[in-house]
Short mmCIF file of C-alpha atoms in Angstrom, two decimals:
data_model
loop_
_atom_site.label_atom_id
_atom_site.label_comp_id
_atom_site.label_asym_id
_atom_site.label_seq_id
_atom_site.Cartn_x
_atom_site.Cartn_y
_atom_site.Cartn_z
CA MET Z 1 -23.28 29.48 -11.65
CA VAL Z 2 -26.12 27.19 -10.59
CA GLN Z 3 -24.85 24.19 -8.66
CA THR Z 4 -25.92 20.64 -9.50
CA ASP Z 5 -26.66 18.05 -6.84
CA LYS Z 6 -24.33 15.17 -7.70
CA GLY Z 7 -25.88 12.76 -5.22
CA ALA Z 8 -24.97 10.95 -2.04
CA PHE Z 9 -21.78 9.02 -1.30
CA ASP Z 10 -20.70 6.87 1.61
CA VAL Z 11 -17.24 8.45 1.79
CA ALA Z 12 -15.80 11.68 0.42
CA VAL Z 13 -12.02 12.11 0.42
CA VAL Z 14 -10.64 15.64 0.01
CA GLY Z 15 -7.02 15.73 -1.13
CA GLY Z 16 -5.13 14.17 -4.02
CA GLY Z 17 -1.80 13.40 -2.36
CA ALA Z 18 -0.61 9.90 -1.55
CA THR Z 19 -2.59 9.57 1.70
CA GLY Z 20 -5.76 10.95 0.15
CA VAL Z 21 -5.76 8.59 -2.81
CA ALA Z 22 -4.84 5.65 -0.56
CA ALA Z 23 -7.74 6.55 1.75
CA ALA Z 24 -10.13 6.52 -1.21
CA LEU Z 25 -8.82 3.10 -2.23
CA VAL Z 26 -9.39 1.56 1.23
CA ALA Z 27 -12.92 3.03 1.29
CA ALA Z 28 -13.63 1.49 -2.11
CA GLU Z 29 -12.10 -1.80 -0.95
CA ALA Z 30 -14.64 -1.80 1.91
CA GLY Z 31 -17.42 -1.66 -0.69
CA LEU Z 32 -18.32 1.98 0.00
CA ARG Z 33 -19.30 4.39 -2.76
CA THR Z 34 -16.53 6.97 -2.71
CA VAL Z 35 -15.83 10.36 -4.24
CA LEU Z 36 -12.23 11.60 -4.35
CA PHE Z 37 -11.52 15.31 -4.83
CA ALA Z 38 -8.00 15.26 -6.28
CA PRO Z 39 -6.96 18.25 -8.38
CA PRO Z 40 -3.80 17.55 -10.41
CA ALA Z 41 -0.63 18.06 -8.35
CA SER Z 42 3.03 18.59 -9.21
CA PHE Z 43 6.09 17.66 -7.16
CA PRO Z 44 9.48 19.39 -7.05
CA PRO Z 45 12.24 17.32 -8.68
CA GLY Z 46 14.17 15.31 -6.12
CA ARG Z 47 11.28 14.73 -3.72
CA THR Z 48 11.10 11.07 -2.71
CA ALA Z 49 9.40 9.05 0.01
CA ALA Z 50 11.24 6.39 2.01
CA LEU Z 51 8.32 4.04 2.60
CA LEU Z 52 8.90 1.48 5.34
CA ASP Z 53 7.64 -2.10 5.39
CA GLY Z 54 4.23 -1.31 6.89
CA SER Z 55 3.49 1.28 4.20
CA MET Z 56 4.63 -1.09 1.45
CA ARG Z 57 2.34 -3.80 2.81
CA LEU Z 58 -0.59 -1.41 2.60
CA LEU Z 59 0.30 -0.42 -0.98
CA ASP Z 60 0.68 -4.07 -1.92
CA ALA Z 61 -2.76 -4.87 -0.51
CA LEU Z 62 -4.18 -2.03 -2.61
CA GLY Z 63 -2.58 -3.43 -5.77
CA VAL Z 64 -0.20 -0.51 -6.30
CA THR Z 65 3.28 -2.03 -5.91
CA PRO Z 66 3.60 -3.61 -9.40
CA ALA Z 67 3.49 -0.13 -10.93
CA LEU Z 68 6.37 0.97 -8.67
CA ALA Z 69 8.78 -1.85 -9.48
CA ASP Z 70 11.04 0.16 -11.80
CA CYS Z 71 11.32 3.29 -9.65
CA ALA Z 72 11.56 1.85 -6.12
CA GLU Z 73 14.90 1.06 -4.46
CA PRO Z 74 15.10 -1.27 -1.43
CA LEU Z 75 16.49 0.10 1.83
CA LYS Z 76 18.54 -2.79 3.20
CA ALA Z 77 20.27 -0.88 5.98
CA ILE Z 78 20.10 2.46 7.81
CA ARG Z 79 23.36 4.03 8.98
CA LEU Z 80 23.44 6.83 11.58
CA ILE Z 81 26.60 8.94 11.82
CA ASP Z 82 27.08 11.63 14.47
CA ALA Z 83 28.83 14.33 12.45
CA THR Z 84 28.54 17.00 15.12
CA ARG Z 85 31.75 18.50 16.46
CA ARG Z 86 30.61 18.33 20.05
CA LEU Z 87 32.31 16.97 23.12
CA ILE Z 88 29.95 14.00 23.47
CA ARG Z 89 29.05 12.19 20.26
CA ALA Z 90 27.16 8.99 19.54
CA PRO Z 91 29.02 6.05 18.00
CA GLU Z 92 28.27 5.22 14.37
CA THR Z 93 25.41 2.74 14.19
CA THR Z 94 24.04 0.68 11.29
CA PHE Z 95 20.73 -1.17 11.45
CA TYR Z 96 20.23 -4.08 9.02
CA ALA Z 97 16.79 -5.22 7.86
CA SER Z 98 18.00 -8.82 7.95
CA GLU Z 99 18.25 -8.57 11.75
CA ILE Z 100 14.44 -8.62 11.95
CA GLY Z 101 13.90 -11.07 9.11
CA LEU Z 102 13.26 -8.56 6.33
CA ALA Z 103 14.93 -8.23 2.94
CA ALA Z 104 14.53 -4.45 3.23
CA PHE Z 105 13.17 -1.93 5.74
CA GLY Z 106 11.19 -0.46 2.85
CA TYR Z 107 11.68 1.31 -0.47
CA ASN Z 108 12.60 4.81 -1.59
CA ILE Z 109 10.20 6.04 -4.28
CA PRO Z 110 9.89 9.39 -6.12
CA ASN Z 111 6.77 11.20 -4.89
CA GLY Z 112 5.44 11.83 -8.39
CA ASP Z 113 5.68 8.15 -9.35
CA LEU Z 114 3.99 7.11 -6.10
CA VAL Z 115 1.02 9.43 -6.52
CA ASN Z 116 0.66 8.59 -10.22
CA ALA Z 117 0.53 4.87 -9.40
CA LEU Z 118 -2.10 5.44 -6.71
CA ARG Z 119 -4.21 7.64 -9.00
CA HIS Z 120 -4.05 5.08 -11.81
CA GLN Z 121 -5.29 2.43 -9.40
CA ALA Z 122 -8.12 4.73 -8.28
CA GLU Z 123 -9.14 5.23 -11.91
CA GLU Z 124 -9.39 1.47 -12.32
CA VAL Z 125 -11.66 0.96 -9.30
CA GLY Z 126 -15.34 0.94 -10.14
CA ASN Z 127 -16.80 2.64 -7.06
CA ILE Z 128 -14.50 5.69 -6.89
CA GLU Z 129 -15.61 8.87 -8.64
CA LEU Z 130 -12.49 10.92 -9.25
CA MET Z 131 -13.11 14.67 -9.30
CA PRO Z 132 -10.36 17.03 -10.57
CA THR Z 133 -12.10 20.10 -9.15
CA PRO Z 134 -11.25 21.49 -5.69
CA VAL Z 135 -13.73 21.66 -2.82
CA GLN Z 136 -14.62 25.27 -1.99
CA SER Z 137 -16.75 24.81 1.13
CA VAL Z 138 -17.74 22.10 3.60
CA SER Z 139 -20.69 21.95 5.99
CA LEU Z 140 -21.26 19.13 8.44
CA GLY Z 141 -24.67 17.84 9.50
CA SER Z 142 -25.75 15.25 12.04
CA ALA Z 143 -25.83 12.39 9.51
CA ARG Z 144 -24.11 13.71 6.38
CA GLY Z 145 -21.59 16.30 5.32
CA THR Z 146 -22.02 18.52 2.27
CA LEU Z 147 -19.14 19.50 -0.01
CA GLU Z 148 -19.45 22.27 -2.59
CA THR Z 149 -17.31 22.79 -5.65
CA ALA Z 150 -17.65 25.67 -8.13
CA ASP Z 151 -20.50 23.97 -9.97
CA ALA Z 152 -21.75 20.99 -7.95
CA SER Z 153 -22.77 19.75 -4.52
CA TYR Z 154 -21.98 16.36 -2.95
CA THR Z 155 -22.93 14.66 0.31
CA ALA Z 156 -21.23 11.85 2.24
CA LYS Z 157 -21.66 9.96 5.49
CA LEU Z 158 -17.93 10.23 6.22
CA ILE Z 159 -15.47 12.89 5.08
CA VAL Z 160 -11.76 12.09 5.04
CA ALA Z 161 -9.63 15.23 5.37
CA ALA Z 162 -6.42 14.74 3.39
CA ASP Z 163 -6.14 18.34 2.22
CA GLY Z 164 -2.90 19.22 3.97
CA ALA Z 165 -1.66 21.56 6.66
CA ARG Z 166 -4.12 24.35 5.77
CA SER Z 167 -7.08 22.00 5.69
CA LEU Z 168 -10.49 23.41 4.79
CA VAL Z 169 -12.17 20.22 6.01
CA ARG Z 170 -10.39 20.24 9.39
CA GLU Z 171 -11.53 23.81 9.95
CA ALA Z 172 -15.13 22.90 9.09
CA ALA Z 173 -14.98 20.07 11.64
CA GLY Z 174 -13.92 22.54 14.33
CA ILE Z 175 -10.64 20.77 15.03
CA ASN Z 176 -7.89 23.09 16.23
CA VAL Z 177 -4.27 22.61 15.34
CA ARG Z 178 -1.10 23.66 17.15
CA THR Z 179 1.74 24.82 14.91
CA TRP Z 180 5.38 25.68 15.52
CA SER Z 181 8.47 26.29 13.41
CA TYR Z 182 12.19 25.54 13.43
CA PRO Z 183 15.16 27.74 12.43
CA GLN Z 184 15.87 25.31 9.59
CA THR Z 185 15.26 24.74 5.89
CA ALA Z 186 15.18 21.36 4.14
CA LEU Z 187 16.86 21.19 0.75
CA VAL Z 188 16.09 18.20 -1.51
CA VAL Z 189 18.00 17.12 -4.60
CA THR Z 190 18.69 13.96 -6.62
CA LEU Z 191 22.30 12.98 -7.31
CA THR Z 192 24.23 10.54 -9.48
CA VAL Z 193 27.11 9.01 -7.50
CA GLN Z 194 30.37 7.30 -8.37
CA HIS Z 195 30.10 4.42 -5.89
CA HIS Z 196 26.91 2.41 -5.54
CA HIS Z 197 25.04 2.90 -2.27
CA GLY Z 198 24.53 -0.82 -1.66
CA GLY Z 199 20.99 -0.21 -0.45
CA VAL Z 200 22.25 1.69 2.61
CA SER Z 201 20.54 4.91 3.67
CA THR Z 202 23.02 7.15 5.50
CA GLU Z 203 21.94 9.89 7.90
CA PHE Z 204 24.57 12.31 9.17
CA HIS Z 205 23.51 14.20 12.29
CA THR Z 206 24.95 17.74 12.34
CA GLU Z 207 24.54 20.73 14.65
CA ARG Z 208 22.11 22.26 12.15
CA GLY Z 209 20.04 19.18 11.35
CA PRO Z 210 20.22 15.82 9.55
CA PHE Z 211 21.92 15.32 6.19
CA THR Z 212 20.45 12.14 4.68
CA LEU Z 213 21.39 10.24 1.51
CA VAL Z 214 18.72 7.70 0.52
CA PRO Z 215 19.23 5.07 -2.21
CA LEU Z 216 17.50 5.26 -5.61
CA PRO Z 217 17.72 2.77 -8.51
CA GLY Z 218 21.14 2.64 -10.15
CA ASN Z 219 24.00 4.82 -8.96
CA ARG Z 220 21.61 7.48 -7.69
CA VAL Z 221 20.58 8.86 -4.30
CA SER Z 222 18.11 11.41 -3.03
CA LEU Z 223 19.40 13.94 -0.52
CA VAL Z 224 17.49 15.66 2.26
CA TRP Z 225 19.81 18.34 3.65
CA VAL Z 226 18.50 20.21 6.70
CA ASP Z 227 20.42 23.39 7.52
CA THR Z 228 19.97 27.04 8.40
CA PRO Z 229 17.89 29.10 5.92
CA LYS Z 230 21.00 31.11 4.95
CA ALA Z 231 23.02 27.97 4.24
CA ALA Z 232 20.18 26.52 2.17
CA ASP Z 233 19.88 29.74 0.18
CA ARG Z 234 23.62 29.68 -0.53
CA ALA Z 235 23.41 26.08 -1.70
CA ILE Z 236 20.53 26.79 -4.08
CA GLU Z 237 22.48 29.67 -5.63
CA MET Z 238 25.45 27.41 -6.45
CA ASP Z 239 25.92 26.02 -9.93
CA ASP Z 240 25.66 22.24 -10.33
CA ALA Z 241 29.38 21.55 -10.05
CA ALA Z 242 29.86 23.64 -6.92
CA LEU Z 243 26.76 22.16 -5.29
CA ALA Z 244 27.88 18.59 -6.06
CA SER Z 245 31.30 19.34 -4.57
CA ALA Z 246 29.78 20.85 -1.41
CA ILE Z 247 27.51 17.83 -0.96
CA GLU Z 248 30.37 15.36 -1.50
CA THR Z 249 32.41 17.16 1.17
CA ARG Z 250 29.54 17.03 3.68
CA ALA Z 251 29.00 13.36 2.84
CA HIS Z 252 32.69 12.63 3.53
CA SER Z 253 32.90 11.18 -0.01
CA ILE Z 254 31.12 7.97 1.05
CA HIS Z 255 29.73 7.64 -2.49
CA GLY Z 256 32.72 9.20 -4.26
CA ALA Z 257 32.21 11.93 -6.85
CA MET Z 258 28.67 13.25 -7.34
CA GLN Z 259 26.68 14.96 -10.06
CA VAL Z 260 23.47 16.96 -9.60
CA GLU Z 261 20.60 15.30 -11.45
CA SER Z 262 17.81 17.71 -10.48
CA ARG Z 263 18.00 21.31 -9.32
CA PRO Z 264 17.41 21.55 -5.57
CA ALA Z 265 14.12 22.62 -4.00
CA SER Z 266 13.76 23.90 -0.45
CA VAL Z 267 11.11 24.32 2.22
CA ARG Z 268 11.23 25.97 5.65
CA LEU Z 269 10.69 23.47 8.45
CA ARG Z 270 7.59 23.70 10.57
CA ALA Z 271 5.41 21.31 12.51
CA ALA Z 272 1.73 20.92 13.34
CA LEU Z 273 -0.38 18.63 15.49
CA ALA Z 274 -4.18 18.51 15.54
CA ASP Z 275 -6.01 18.53 18.86
CA ARG Z 276 -8.15 15.61 17.69
CA PHE Z 277 -7.89 13.22 14.76
CA ALA Z 278 -11.61 12.76 14.17
CA ALA Z 279 -14.78 14.73 14.92
CA SER Z 280 -18.22 15.54 13.44
CA GLY Z 281 -18.27 12.80 10.82
CA THR Z 282 -14.71 13.63 9.75
CA VAL Z 283 -11.35 11.86 10.11
CA LEU Z 284 -7.91 13.40 9.51
CA VAL Z 285 -5.10 11.66 7.63
CA GLY Z 286 -1.59 12.70 6.66
CA GLU Z 287 -0.42 16.29 7.03
CA THR Z 288 -3.94 17.39 7.89
CA ALA Z 289 -3.37 15.65 11.23
CA HIS Z 290 0.39 15.95 11.74
CA LEU Z 291 3.41 17.64 10.21
CA PHE Z 292 7.02 17.48 11.34
CA PRO Z 293 10.64 17.62 10.09
CA PRO Z 294 11.96 14.98 7.64
CA ILE Z 295 13.76 12.87 10.24
CA GLY Z 296 13.67 9.08 10.50
CA ALA Z 297 11.36 8.61 7.49
CA GLN Z 298 8.28 9.11 9.66
CA GLY Z 299 6.15 11.70 7.83
CA LEU Z 300 4.41 9.87 4.97
CA ASN Z 301 4.75 6.55 6.78
CA LEU Z 302 2.70 7.99 9.64
CA GLY Z 303 0.15 9.14 7.05
CA PHE Z 304 -0.15 5.61 5.70
CA ARG Z 305 -0.59 4.39 9.28
CA ASP Z 306 -3.58 6.76 9.42
CA VAL Z 307 -4.93 5.11 6.27
CA ALA Z 308 -4.37 1.64 7.75
CA ALA Z 309 -6.38 2.74 10.82
CA LEU Z 310 -9.13 4.04 8.51
CA GLN Z 311 -9.16 0.64 6.80
CA ARG Z 312 -9.72 -1.12 10.14
CA MET Z 313 -12.33 1.41 11.23
CA LEU Z 314 -14.33 0.97 8.01
CA ALA Z 315 -14.23 -2.80 8.36
CA ARG Z 316 -15.88 -2.46 11.78
CA HIS Z 317 -18.29 0.39 11.02
CA ARG Z 318 -19.13 -0.13 7.35
CA ASP Z 319 -22.86 0.54 7.84
CA ASN Z 320 -22.32 3.92 9.52
CA PRO Z 321 -18.76 5.09 8.77
CA GLY Z 322 -19.39 8.66 9.94
CA GLY Z 323 -21.25 7.74 13.12
CA ALA Z 324 -20.11 8.62 16.62
CA ASP Z 325 -18.78 5.12 17.36
CA ALA Z 326 -16.69 5.09 14.19
CA ILE Z 327 -15.29 8.57 14.88
CA ARG Z 328 -14.36 7.68 18.46
CA SER Z 329 -12.74 4.46 17.25
CA PHE Z 330 -10.51 6.22 14.72
CA HIS Z 331 -9.39 8.90 17.17
CA ALA Z 332 -8.55 6.27 19.80
CA MET Z 333 -6.52 4.24 17.30
CA ARG Z 334 -4.42 7.22 16.23
CA GLN Z 335 -4.03 9.23 19.44
CA ALA Z 336 -0.99 7.60 21.08
CA ASP Z 337 0.82 6.69 17.87
CA ILE Z 338 0.69 10.16 16.30
CA ARG Z 339 1.53 12.07 19.46
CA SER Z 340 4.42 9.83 20.50
CA ARG Z 341 6.07 9.92 17.06
CA THR Z 342 5.55 13.66 16.64
CA TYR Z 343 7.14 14.42 20.00
CA ALA Z 344 9.98 11.93 19.40
CA VAL Z 345 10.92 13.57 16.08
CA ASP Z 346 10.64 17.02 17.65
CA LEU Z 347 12.89 15.98 20.56
CA LEU Z 348 15.51 14.42 18.28
CA ASN Z 349 15.63 17.51 16.07
CA ARG Z 350 15.91 19.89 19.03
CA SER Z 351 18.61 17.71 20.59
CA LEU Z 352 20.74 18.33 17.49
CA LEU Z 353 20.26 22.09 17.71
CA THR Z 354 20.84 22.61 21.40
CA ASP Z 355 24.18 23.50 23.03
CA PHE Z 356 22.97 22.18 26.40
CA LEU Z 357 25.49 19.47 27.32
CA PRO Z 358 23.14 17.13 29.29
CA VAL Z 359 20.76 16.96 26.31
CA GLN Z 360 23.65 16.21 23.96
CA ALA Z 361 24.83 13.48 26.32
CA GLY Z 362 21.35 11.97 26.57
CA ARG Z 363 21.01 11.87 22.81
CA ALA Z 364 24.43 10.25 22.35
CA LEU Z 365 23.75 7.65 25.05
CA GLY Z 366 20.33 6.85 23.60
CA ILE Z 367 21.66 6.26 20.09
CA GLY Z 368 24.60 4.32 21.49
CA ALA Z 369 22.32 2.04 23.50
CA ALA Z 370 20.04 1.51 20.49
CA GLY Z 371 23.05 0.32 18.51
CA ALA Z 372 24.77 -1.75 21.17
CA LEU Z 373 21.90 -3.67 22.81
CA PRO Z 374 20.50 -6.35 20.44
CA PRO Z 375 17.03 -6.62 22.06
CA LEU Z 376 16.61 -2.83 21.96
CA ARG Z 377 17.92 -2.73 18.36
CA ARG Z 378 15.33 -5.26 17.22
CA LEU Z 379 12.50 -3.61 19.16
CA LEU Z 380 13.22 -0.19 17.67
CA MET Z 381 13.50 -1.60 14.15
CA ARG Z 382 10.21 -3.46 14.45
CA GLN Z 383 8.48 -0.39 15.87
CA GLY Z 384 9.84 1.70 13.02
CA VAL Z 385 8.51 -0.48 10.21
CA THR Z 386 5.24 -1.72 11.74
CA SER Z 387 2.10 -1.07 9.74
CA HIS Z 388 -0.20 0.06 12.51
CA ALA Z 389 -0.65 0.93 16.14
CA GLY Z 390 -3.71 1.00 18.32
CA ALA Z 391 -6.69 -1.27 18.78
#
């Protein structure tokens, strides 16, 4: 098929997930002509995103939050329970948003509703061209990048790679990525519960990974259950009644009787970290730049922090968003934040899995100190919900 030249854009965003659409919106907000390559996506039932205050502030600035009012549930408190059966265990700790002057740490939102709200907003913005076709190849020049679909060609000064862990754009930019895996599988499911959650997200730490119940509107919660692959396979094979009973037992009946609302989905846990977060007229956001286990609600929140950094970079380098100064600026803004949070999540997850007593003791003491020392409590809470890091 003969390709058609569709013209020049200031910014091209590749990827139709939440971070990709949000990146297109901040580019449009900066007054830049933007093309967004966002093929339709589907999400397994039960997948939600616990978006912390910084992410919600970004979404509010982009005009997205009104569309999420009916499906978002506030997270007023976060409770950590050491459910390991080890010699040294951390004391139970609950962090309250009110301690740092917030009504809620953030909101738990179904992934499908979040992306649909972002896409609707993108459709309403005049200077975003929304393309449902995937990009097949990318080539990067000194001043512009070229993106090819099956039947058309596009150019842009800046390309935003939001196309996930197997990113075509990242590869074209020559950015290497380090990957590793864990002996764990994450199972996600939505549940109806007997006793209302009260806006409290509860995370049980077990020897095989976290078991986290996150509030949803009404008497409902979303569960992220990290366990061995065999245990996850057994859980998926259970009928609804048996699965609900097994979950209630693991949750120590904190919400009373449970019913399965959506059949569970599972994914093997792995992690990835790019060597750089910008190069050759390209910036990386979301899972294109970093991927790690679902612990501490950091994954998508870190992706929105990437988008917030892009927003600041575009404000400073609007005339040449893909130039060397802009690229260096974005990488510098994201370097410390991404690496520190990736390594922190990796360390916490490995500390649950290890049988090495000094590591177990260090983990217990760290969580205990975080709960017992008010200045440290407030510092950690503020760091967790902040909207950005870097200059």
